[in-house]
Short mmCIF file of C-alpha atoms in Angstrom, two decimals:
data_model
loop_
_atom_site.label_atom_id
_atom_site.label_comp_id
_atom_site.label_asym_id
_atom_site.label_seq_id
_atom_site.Cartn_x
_atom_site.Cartn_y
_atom_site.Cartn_z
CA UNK B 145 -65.15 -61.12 -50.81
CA UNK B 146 -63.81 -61.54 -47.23
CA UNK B 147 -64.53 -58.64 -44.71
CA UNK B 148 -62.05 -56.35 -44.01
CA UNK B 149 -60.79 -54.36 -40.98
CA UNK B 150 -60.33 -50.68 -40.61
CA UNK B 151 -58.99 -49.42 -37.56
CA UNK B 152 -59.90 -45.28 -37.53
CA UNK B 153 -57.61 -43.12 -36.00
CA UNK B 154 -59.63 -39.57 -35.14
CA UNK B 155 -59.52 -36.24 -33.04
CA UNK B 156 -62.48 -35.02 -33.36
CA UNK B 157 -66.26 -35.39 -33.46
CA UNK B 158 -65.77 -38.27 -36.32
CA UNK B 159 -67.75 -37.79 -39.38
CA UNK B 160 -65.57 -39.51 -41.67
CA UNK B 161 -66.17 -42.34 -39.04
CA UNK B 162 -69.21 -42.02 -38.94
CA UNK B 163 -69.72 -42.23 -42.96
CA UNK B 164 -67.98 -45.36 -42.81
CA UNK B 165 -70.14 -46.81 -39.98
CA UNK B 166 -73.12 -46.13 -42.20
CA UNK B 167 -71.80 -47.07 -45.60
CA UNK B 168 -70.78 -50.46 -43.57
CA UNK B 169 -74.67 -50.58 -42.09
CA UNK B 170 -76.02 -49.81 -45.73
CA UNK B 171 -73.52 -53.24 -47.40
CA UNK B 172 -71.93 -50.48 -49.81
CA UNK B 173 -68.58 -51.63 -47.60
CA UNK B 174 -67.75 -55.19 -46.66
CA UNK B 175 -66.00 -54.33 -43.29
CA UNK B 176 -65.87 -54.02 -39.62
CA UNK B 177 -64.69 -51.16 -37.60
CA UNK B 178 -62.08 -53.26 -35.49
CA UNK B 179 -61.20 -49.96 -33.19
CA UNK B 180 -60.87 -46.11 -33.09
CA UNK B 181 -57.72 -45.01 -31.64
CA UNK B 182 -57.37 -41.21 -30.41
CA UNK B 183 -55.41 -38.68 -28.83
CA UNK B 184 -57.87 -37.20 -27.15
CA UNK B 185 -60.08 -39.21 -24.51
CA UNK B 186 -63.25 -37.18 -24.68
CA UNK B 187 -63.17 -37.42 -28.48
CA UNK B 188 -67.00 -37.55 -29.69
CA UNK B 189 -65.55 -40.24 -32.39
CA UNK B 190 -64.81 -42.91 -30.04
CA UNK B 191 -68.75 -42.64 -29.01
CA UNK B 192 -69.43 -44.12 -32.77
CA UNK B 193 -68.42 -47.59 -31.45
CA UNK B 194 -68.82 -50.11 -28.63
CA UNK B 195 -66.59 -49.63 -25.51
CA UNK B 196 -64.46 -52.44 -26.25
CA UNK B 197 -63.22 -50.78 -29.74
CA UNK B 198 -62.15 -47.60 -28.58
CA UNK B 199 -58.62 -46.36 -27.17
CA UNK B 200 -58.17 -42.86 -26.26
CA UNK B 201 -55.42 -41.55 -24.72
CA UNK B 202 -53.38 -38.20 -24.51
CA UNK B 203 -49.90 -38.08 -25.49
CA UNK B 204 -49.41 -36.17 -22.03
CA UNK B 205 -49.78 -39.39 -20.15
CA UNK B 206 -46.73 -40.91 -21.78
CA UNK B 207 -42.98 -40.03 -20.47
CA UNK B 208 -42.27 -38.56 -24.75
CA UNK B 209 -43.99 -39.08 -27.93
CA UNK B 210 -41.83 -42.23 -28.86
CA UNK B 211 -43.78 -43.87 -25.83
CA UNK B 212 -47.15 -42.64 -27.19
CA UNK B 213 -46.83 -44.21 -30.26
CA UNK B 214 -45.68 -47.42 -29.31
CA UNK B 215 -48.73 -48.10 -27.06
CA UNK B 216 -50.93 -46.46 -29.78
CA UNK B 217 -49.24 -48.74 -32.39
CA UNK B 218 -49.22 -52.03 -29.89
CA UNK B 219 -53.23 -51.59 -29.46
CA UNK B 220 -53.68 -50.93 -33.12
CA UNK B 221 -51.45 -53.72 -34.22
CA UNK B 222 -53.91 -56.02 -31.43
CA UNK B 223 -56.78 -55.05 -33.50
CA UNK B 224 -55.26 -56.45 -36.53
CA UNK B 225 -56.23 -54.38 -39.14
CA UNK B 226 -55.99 -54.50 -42.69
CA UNK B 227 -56.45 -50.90 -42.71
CA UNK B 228 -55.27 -48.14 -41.10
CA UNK B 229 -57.37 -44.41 -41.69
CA UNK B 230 -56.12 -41.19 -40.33
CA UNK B 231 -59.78 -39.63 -40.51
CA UNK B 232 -59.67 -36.09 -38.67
CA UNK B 233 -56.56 -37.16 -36.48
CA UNK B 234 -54.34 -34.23 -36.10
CA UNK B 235 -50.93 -35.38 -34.79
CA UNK B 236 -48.28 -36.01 -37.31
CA UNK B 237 -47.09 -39.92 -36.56
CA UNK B 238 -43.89 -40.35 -36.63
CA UNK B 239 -41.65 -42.30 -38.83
CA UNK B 240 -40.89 -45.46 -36.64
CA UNK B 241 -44.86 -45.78 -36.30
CA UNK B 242 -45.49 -45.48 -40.22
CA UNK B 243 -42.62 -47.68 -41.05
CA UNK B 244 -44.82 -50.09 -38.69
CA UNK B 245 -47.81 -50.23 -40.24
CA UNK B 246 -46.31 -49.22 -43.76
CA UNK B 247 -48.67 -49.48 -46.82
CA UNK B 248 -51.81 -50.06 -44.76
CA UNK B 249 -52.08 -46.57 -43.64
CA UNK B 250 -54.28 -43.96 -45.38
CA UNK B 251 -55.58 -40.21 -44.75
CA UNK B 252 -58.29 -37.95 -46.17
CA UNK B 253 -57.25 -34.16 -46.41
CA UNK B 254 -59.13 -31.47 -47.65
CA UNK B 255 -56.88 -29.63 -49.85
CA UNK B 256 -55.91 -31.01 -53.43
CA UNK B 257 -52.53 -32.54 -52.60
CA UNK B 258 -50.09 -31.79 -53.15
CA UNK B 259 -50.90 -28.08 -52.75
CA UNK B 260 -52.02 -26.53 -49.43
CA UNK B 261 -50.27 -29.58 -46.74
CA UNK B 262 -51.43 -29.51 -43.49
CA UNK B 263 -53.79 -26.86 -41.37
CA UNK B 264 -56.32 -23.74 -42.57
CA UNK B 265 -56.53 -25.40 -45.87
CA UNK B 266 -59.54 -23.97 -46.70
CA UNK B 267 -58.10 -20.04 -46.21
CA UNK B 268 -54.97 -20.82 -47.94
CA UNK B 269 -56.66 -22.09 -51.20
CA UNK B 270 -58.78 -18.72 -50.93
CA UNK B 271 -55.81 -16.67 -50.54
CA UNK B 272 -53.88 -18.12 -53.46
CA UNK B 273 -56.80 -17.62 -55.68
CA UNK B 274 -57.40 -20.74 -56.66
CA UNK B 275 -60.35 -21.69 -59.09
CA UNK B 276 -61.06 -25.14 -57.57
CA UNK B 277 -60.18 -26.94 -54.55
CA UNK B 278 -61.08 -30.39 -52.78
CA UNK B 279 -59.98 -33.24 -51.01
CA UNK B 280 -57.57 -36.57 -51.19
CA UNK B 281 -57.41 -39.57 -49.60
CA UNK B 282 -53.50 -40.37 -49.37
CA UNK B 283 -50.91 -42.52 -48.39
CA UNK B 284 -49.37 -41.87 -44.92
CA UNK B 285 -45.01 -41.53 -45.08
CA UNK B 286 -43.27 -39.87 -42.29
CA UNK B 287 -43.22 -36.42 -44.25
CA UNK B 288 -46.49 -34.24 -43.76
CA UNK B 289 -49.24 -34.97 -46.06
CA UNK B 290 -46.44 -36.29 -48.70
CA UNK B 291 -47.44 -39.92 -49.85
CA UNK B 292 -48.83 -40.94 -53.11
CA UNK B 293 -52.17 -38.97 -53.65
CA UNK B 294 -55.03 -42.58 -54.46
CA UNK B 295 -57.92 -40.27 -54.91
CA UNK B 296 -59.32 -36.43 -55.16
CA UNK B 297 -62.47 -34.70 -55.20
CA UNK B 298 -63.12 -31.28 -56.64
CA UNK B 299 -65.08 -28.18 -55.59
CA UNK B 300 -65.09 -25.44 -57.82
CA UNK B 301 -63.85 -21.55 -55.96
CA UNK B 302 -67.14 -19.68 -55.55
CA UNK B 303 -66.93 -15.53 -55.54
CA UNK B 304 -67.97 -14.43 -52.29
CA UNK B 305 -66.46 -17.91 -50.64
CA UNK B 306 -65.26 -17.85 -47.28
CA UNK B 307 -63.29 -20.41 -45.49
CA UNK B 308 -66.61 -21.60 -43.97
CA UNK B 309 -68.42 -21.68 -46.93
CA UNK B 310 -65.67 -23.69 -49.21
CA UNK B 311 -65.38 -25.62 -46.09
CA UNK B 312 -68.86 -26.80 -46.17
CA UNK B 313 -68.38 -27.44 -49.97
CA UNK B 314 -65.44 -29.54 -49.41
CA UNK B 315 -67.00 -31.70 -46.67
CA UNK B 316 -70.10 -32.53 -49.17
CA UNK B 317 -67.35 -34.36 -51.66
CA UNK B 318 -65.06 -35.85 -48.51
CA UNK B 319 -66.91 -38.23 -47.42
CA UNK B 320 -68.35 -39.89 -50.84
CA UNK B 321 -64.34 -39.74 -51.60
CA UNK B 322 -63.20 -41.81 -48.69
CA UNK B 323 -65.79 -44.27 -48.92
CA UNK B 324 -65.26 -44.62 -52.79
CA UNK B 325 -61.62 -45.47 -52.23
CA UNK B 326 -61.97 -47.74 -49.15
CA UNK B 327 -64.43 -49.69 -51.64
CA UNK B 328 -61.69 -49.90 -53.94
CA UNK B 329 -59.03 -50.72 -50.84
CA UNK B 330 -61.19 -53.68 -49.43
CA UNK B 331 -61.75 -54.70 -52.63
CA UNK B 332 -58.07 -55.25 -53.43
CA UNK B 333 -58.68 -52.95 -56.36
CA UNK B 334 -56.61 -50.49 -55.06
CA UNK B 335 -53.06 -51.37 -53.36
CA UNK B 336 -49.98 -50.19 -52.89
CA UNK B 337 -46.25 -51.86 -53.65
CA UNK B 338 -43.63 -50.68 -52.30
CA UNK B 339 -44.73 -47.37 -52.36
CA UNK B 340 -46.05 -46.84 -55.53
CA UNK B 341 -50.41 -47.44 -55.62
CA UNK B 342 -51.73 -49.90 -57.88
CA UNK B 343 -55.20 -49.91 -59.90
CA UNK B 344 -56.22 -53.63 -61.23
CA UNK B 345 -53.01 -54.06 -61.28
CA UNK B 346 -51.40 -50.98 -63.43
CA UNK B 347 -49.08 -48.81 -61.72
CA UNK B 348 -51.44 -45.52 -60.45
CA UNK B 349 -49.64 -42.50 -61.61
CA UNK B 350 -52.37 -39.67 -61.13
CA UNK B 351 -54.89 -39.85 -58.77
CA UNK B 352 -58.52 -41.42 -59.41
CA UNK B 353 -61.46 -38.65 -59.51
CA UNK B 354 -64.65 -38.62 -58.02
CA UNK B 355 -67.23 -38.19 -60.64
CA UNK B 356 -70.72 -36.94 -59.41
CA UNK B 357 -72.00 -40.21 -59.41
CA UNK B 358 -69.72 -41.09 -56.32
CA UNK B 359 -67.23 -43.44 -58.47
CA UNK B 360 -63.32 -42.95 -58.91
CA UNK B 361 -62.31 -43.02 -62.56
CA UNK B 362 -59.09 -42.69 -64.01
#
């Protein structure tokens, strides 16, 4: 199987990056890191690679967002990726950029799509009462947190949970989930046509599930 390139975009310190650095290190994932692009230049996730793979730069340094994005999309579209993962990157991208790099762009989020889309996940599942929550690993359209849901991992609602707490819970499954479906993405296992993901070859129509052995089943 040929290796494959994932190009990370991140905010933050980068521990989904970093679980794919090691998973990469450990031959569980035949792929390079080919860059990690960020919106913030003092992000501790472009400090997980060498010099020449990182690109950080604020959106303040561009004359609008549309400029951002085109110089973010030009130097990921130089690192020719095969994929793209939003891991931890907090600006919504706009639809000219996802029509770019359309069906080669993924994102984890730690909510069980498609309820609780976009920040304070964590409080929101608490204050609907909900029995379990989790994560998914997605694919990226123009509308927030919208696309096709590939995978999710569940965390059952503990009494006495706090954000922090069922954050902490969540975070144990996240990163076995997005290393469980990039396996399946490199692999060519998982795909996506024309919008619509793909499993061997059948049509996806629920997402896969994380058992406690760290595989997605149907």
């Amino acid at each position: 199987m040929s290796i494959r390139r994932i190009a990370v975009l991140a905010s933050g310190r980068g521990s989904n990056l970093q679980a794919i650095v090691d998973a990469i290190a450990a031959g569980r994932l035949q792929a390079e890191i080919v860059g990690v692009f960020s919106d913030r230049p003092d992000a501790t996730a472009l400090e997980r690679v060498a010099t020449d793979r990182r690109w950080g730069h604020a959106p303040k340094e561009f004359s609008n967002r549309a400029a951002y994005e085109q110089a973010l999309g030009d130097a990921l579209a130089a690192s020719t990726p095969d994929w793209i993962v939003c891991a931890g990157y907090m600006r919504i991208l706009g639809a000219d950029f996802v029509q770019r790099f359309n069906g080669r762009l993924v994102n984890i989020h730690p909510s069980l799509l498609p309820l609780h889309k976009g920040l304070h996940t964590h409080a929101r599942a608490l204050e609907a009462g909900d029995s379990e929550h989790g994560a998914s690993v997605h694919l990226v359209v123009p509308e927030l947190d919208a696309g096709a849901v590939l995978a999710q991992a569940r965390v059952p609602v503990l009494a006495g949970d706090d954000a922090q707490t069922l954050a902490e819970r969540v975070l144990a499954v996240e990163h076995p989930l997005l290393i469980a479906t990039l396996e399946l993405l490199c692999a060519g296992r998982l795909a996506e046509r024309e919008g619509q993901p793909t499993f061997d070859g059948h049509p996806l129509f629920s997402p896969l599930a994380l058992d406690s052995a760290g595989n997605l089943n149907r």
